[in-house]
Amino acid sequence: MKRIFLLCIWLCAALISQAQETFQTNGTPDKRHSVYAFTNAKLFVDYQTVVERATLLVKDGAIIDAGAQVTIPKGAVVYDLKGKSIYPSIVDIYSTYGMPENKKGERARGPQMESNTKGAYGWNQSVRPETDADKLFVADAKAAEELRKLGVGSVLTFKKDGIARGSAVFVTLANKKENMIVLRNKAAAMYSFDKGTSTQDYPS
């Protein structure tokens, strides 16, 4: 009886020790290991190898299998990509694609100490945290085609103006409307040591 009791205590201790985590998760932890299967796609393996009606398997953000004869695991989330293509591409994380051109204002005579930006903004016009690239973004078919020729498939684009430049938007280079190609509207906060188009003396 004593041995059984000690065995139960040992098993409980083993279970408790396995349940402990060595590092906390920031947010709600997701312990699911989902597998996604993208089927019936035109798959570009490299620049000269194309597989028709291929399947691409992705698990935990990593490709685990690809080809025409792929076994889809039970419980996988299946997407039918009939008529669509999958190809590897470069991601440009520092781009001004689709952003309006910066126009420098006229400098006033003498030192300019205060901002000339109208509205409820800070005193320094080189600090622009309110700039949201997704609200300024306009797709450019010609520029997108040139980037695709270089192997670029998606970009992180932002308004290149000021020290605090606001948020960047992550988009694909597809020939579609803006609302269809934005993957993440506030993908990053952008900063620089260049004050941009600001005509104020500070910072020098």
Coordinates of C-alpha atoms in Angstrom, one line a residue:
M1 CA 0.0 0.0 0.0
K2 CA 2.9 2.3 0.9
R3 CA 4.6 1.6 -2.4
I4 CA 1.4 2.4 -4.4
F5 CA 1.0 5.7 -2.4
L6 CA 4.6 6.7 -3.2
L7 CA 4.1 5.7 -6.9
C8 CA 1.1 8.0 -7.1
I9 CA 3.0 10.9 -5.6
W10 CA 5.9 10.3 -8.0
L11 CA 3.5 10.3 -11.0
C12 CA 1.8 13.5 -9.8
A13 CA 5.2 15.2 -9.4
A14 CA 6.2 14.1 -12.9
L15 CA 3.0 15.5 -14.4
I16 CA 3.4 18.8 -12.6
S17 CA 7.0 19.2 -13.6
Q18 CA 6.1 18.6 -17.3
A19 CA 3.3 21.3 -17.1
Q20 CA 5.6 24.0 -16.0
E21 CA 6.9 26.5 -18.7
T22 CA 10.3 28.0 -18.7
F23 CA 9.3 31.3 -20.4
Q24 CA 6.0 33.2 -20.3
T25 CA 3.9 33.8 -23.4
N26 CA 3.0 37.4 -24.2
G27 CA -0.7 37.0 -24.9
T28 CA -2.9 34.0 -25.2
P29 CA -0.8 30.9 -25.9
D30 CA -1.9 28.9 -28.9
K31 CA -0.7 25.3 -28.5
R32 CA -2.4 24.1 -31.7
H33 CA -0.1 22.8 -34.5
S34 CA -2.2 23.6 -37.5
V35 CA -1.4 22.3 -40.9
Y36 CA -2.5 24.3 -44.0
A37 CA -2.8 22.6 -47.4
F38 CA -2.9 24.9 -50.5
T39 CA -4.1 22.6 -53.3
N40 CA -4.5 22.8 -57.1
A41 CA -1.9 25.7 -57.4
K42 CA 0.6 26.4 -60.1
L43 CA 3.7 26.1 -58.0
F44 CA 7.0 27.8 -59.0
V45 CA 9.7 25.8 -57.2
D46 CA 12.4 28.0 -58.7
Y47 CA 12.9 30.2 -61.7
Q48 CA 12.8 27.3 -64.2
T49 CA 10.8 24.6 -62.4
V50 CA 7.0 24.8 -62.4
V51 CA 4.6 22.1 -61.0
E52 CA 1.0 22.2 -62.2
R53 CA -1.9 21.3 -59.8
A54 CA 0.6 21.2 -56.9
T55 CA 0.0 21.1 -53.2
L56 CA 1.9 23.1 -50.6
L57 CA 1.8 22.0 -47.0
V58 CA 2.6 24.6 -44.2
K59 CA 2.9 23.7 -40.5
D60 CA 3.7 26.3 -37.8
G61 CA 4.7 28.8 -40.4
A62 CA 7.2 26.5 -42.2
I63 CA 6.8 24.6 -45.5
I64 CA 7.0 20.8 -44.8
D65 CA 6.1 19.5 -48.3
A66 CA 5.4 20.6 -51.8
G67 CA 4.7 18.9 -55.1
A68 CA 2.1 17.1 -57.2
Q69 CA 2.0 13.9 -55.1
V70 CA 1.6 15.3 -51.6
T71 CA -0.4 13.4 -48.9
I72 CA -2.6 15.9 -47.0
P73 CA -2.6 15.0 -43.2
K74 CA -5.9 14.4 -41.5
G75 CA -7.3 17.6 -39.9
A76 CA -5.4 20.0 -42.2
V77 CA -7.1 23.2 -43.3
V78 CA -7.4 23.0 -47.1
Y79 CA -7.5 26.0 -49.5
D80 CA -8.3 25.3 -53.1
L81 CA -6.1 27.7 -55.2
K82 CA -7.4 26.6 -58.6
G83 CA -6.4 29.3 -61.2
K84 CA -3.8 30.8 -58.8
S85 CA 0.0 30.6 -58.6
I86 CA 2.5 30.2 -55.7
Y87 CA 6.0 31.4 -56.2
P88 CA 9.0 32.4 -53.9
S89 CA 9.8 36.1 -53.8
I90 CA 11.8 38.7 -52.0
V91 CA 10.2 40.8 -49.3
D92 CA 11.4 44.5 -49.4
I93 CA 11.1 45.8 -45.8
Y94 CA 12.3 49.4 -46.6
S95 CA 10.2 50.8 -49.5
T96 CA 8.3 53.9 -50.5
Y97 CA 6.2 52.1 -53.1
G98 CA 2.8 53.7 -53.6
M99 CA 3.6 56.6 -51.3
P100 CA 3.0 60.3 -52.3
E101 CA 6.1 62.4 -53.2
N102 CA 7.5 64.6 -50.4
K103 CA 7.1 68.3 -51.0
K104 CA 9.3 70.6 -49.0
G105 CA 7.5 73.8 -47.8
E106 CA 8.9 77.3 -48.2
R107 CA 11.2 78.4 -45.4
A108 CA 10.1 81.6 -43.7
R109 CA 12.5 84.5 -43.2
G110 CA 14.5 84.1 -40.0
P111 CA 14.3 81.1 -37.6
Q112 CA 11.1 79.1 -37.6
M113 CA 10.5 77.9 -34.0
E114 CA 6.9 76.6 -34.2
S115 CA 5.2 74.2 -36.6
N116 CA 3.2 75.5 -39.5
T117 CA 1.1 72.3 -39.6
K118 CA -2.5 73.2 -39.0
G119 CA -4.5 71.2 -36.5
A120 CA -4.0 69.6 -33.1
Y121 CA -0.4 68.4 -33.7
G122 CA 2.9 68.8 -31.8
W123 CA 5.1 71.8 -32.0
N124 CA 7.8 70.0 -34.1
Q125 CA 6.7 69.3 -37.6
S126 CA 9.5 66.7 -38.1
V127 CA 7.7 64.4 -35.6
R128 CA 4.8 62.8 -37.5
P129 CA 3.6 59.8 -35.5
E130 CA 0.0 60.5 -36.9
T131 CA 1.1 59.4 -40.4
D132 CA -0.6 56.2 -41.4
A133 CA 0.9 54.8 -44.6
D134 CA -2.2 52.6 -45.3
K135 CA -4.3 55.8 -45.7
L136 CA -1.8 57.3 -48.1
F137 CA -1.1 54.1 -50.1
V138 CA -2.0 54.1 -53.8
A139 CA -1.1 51.0 -55.9
D140 CA 1.2 51.7 -58.9
A141 CA 0.9 49.0 -61.6
K142 CA 4.0 50.1 -63.5
A143 CA 6.2 50.3 -60.4
A144 CA 4.8 47.0 -59.1
E145 CA 5.7 45.3 -62.4
E146 CA 9.3 46.5 -62.3
L147 CA 9.6 45.2 -58.7
R148 CA 8.2 41.9 -59.7
K149 CA 10.7 41.6 -62.5
L150 CA 13.4 41.9 -59.8
G151 CA 11.8 39.1 -57.8
V152 CA 10.1 41.2 -55.2
G153 CA 6.6 40.0 -54.2
S154 CA 5.7 42.2 -51.3
V155 CA 6.9 45.4 -49.6
L156 CA 6.8 47.2 -46.3
T157 CA 6.1 50.8 -47.5
F158 CA 6.0 54.1 -45.6
K159 CA 6.1 57.9 -46.0
K160 CA 9.8 58.8 -45.9
D161 CA 9.4 62.1 -44.1
G162 CA 10.4 63.2 -40.6
I163 CA 12.1 61.7 -37.5
A164 CA 9.0 59.9 -36.3
R165 CA 7.4 58.8 -39.5
G166 CA 4.3 57.0 -38.3
S167 CA 3.3 53.5 -39.3
A168 CA 4.2 51.5 -42.3
V169 CA 1.8 49.2 -44.3
F170 CA 2.7 45.7 -45.6
V171 CA 1.3 45.1 -49.2
T172 CA 1.7 42.6 -52.0
L173 CA 2.5 43.7 -55.6
A174 CA -0.5 42.2 -57.2
N175 CA -2.5 44.1 -59.8
K176 CA -5.6 44.6 -57.6
K177 CA -7.3 47.4 -55.7
E178 CA -5.6 48.7 -52.6
N179 CA -8.0 47.1 -50.2
M180 CA -7.2 43.7 -51.7
I181 CA -3.4 43.9 -51.5
V182 CA -2.9 45.3 -48.0
L183 CA -1.8 42.4 -45.8
R184 CA -1.2 44.4 -42.6
N185 CA -2.2 48.1 -42.2
K186 CA 0.0 49.0 -39.2
A187 CA 3.0 46.7 -39.7
A188 CA 5.8 48.7 -38.2
A189 CA 6.7 52.1 -36.6
M190 CA 9.2 54.0 -38.7
Y191 CA 12.0 56.4 -37.4
S192 CA 14.9 58.3 -38.8
F193 CA 17.7 60.7 -38.0
D194 CA 16.6 62.9 -41.0
K195 CA 14.0 65.5 -40.2
G196 CA 12.7 65.4 -43.8
T197 CA 10.7 68.3 -45.2
S198 CA 10.4 70.2 -42.0
T199 CA 11.5 73.8 -42.4
Q200 CA 12.0 74.3 -38.6
D201 CA 15.5 75.0 -37.3
Y202 CA 15.1 72.3 -34.6
P203 CA 16.5 69.7 -34.6
S204 CA 19.6 70.7 -36.5

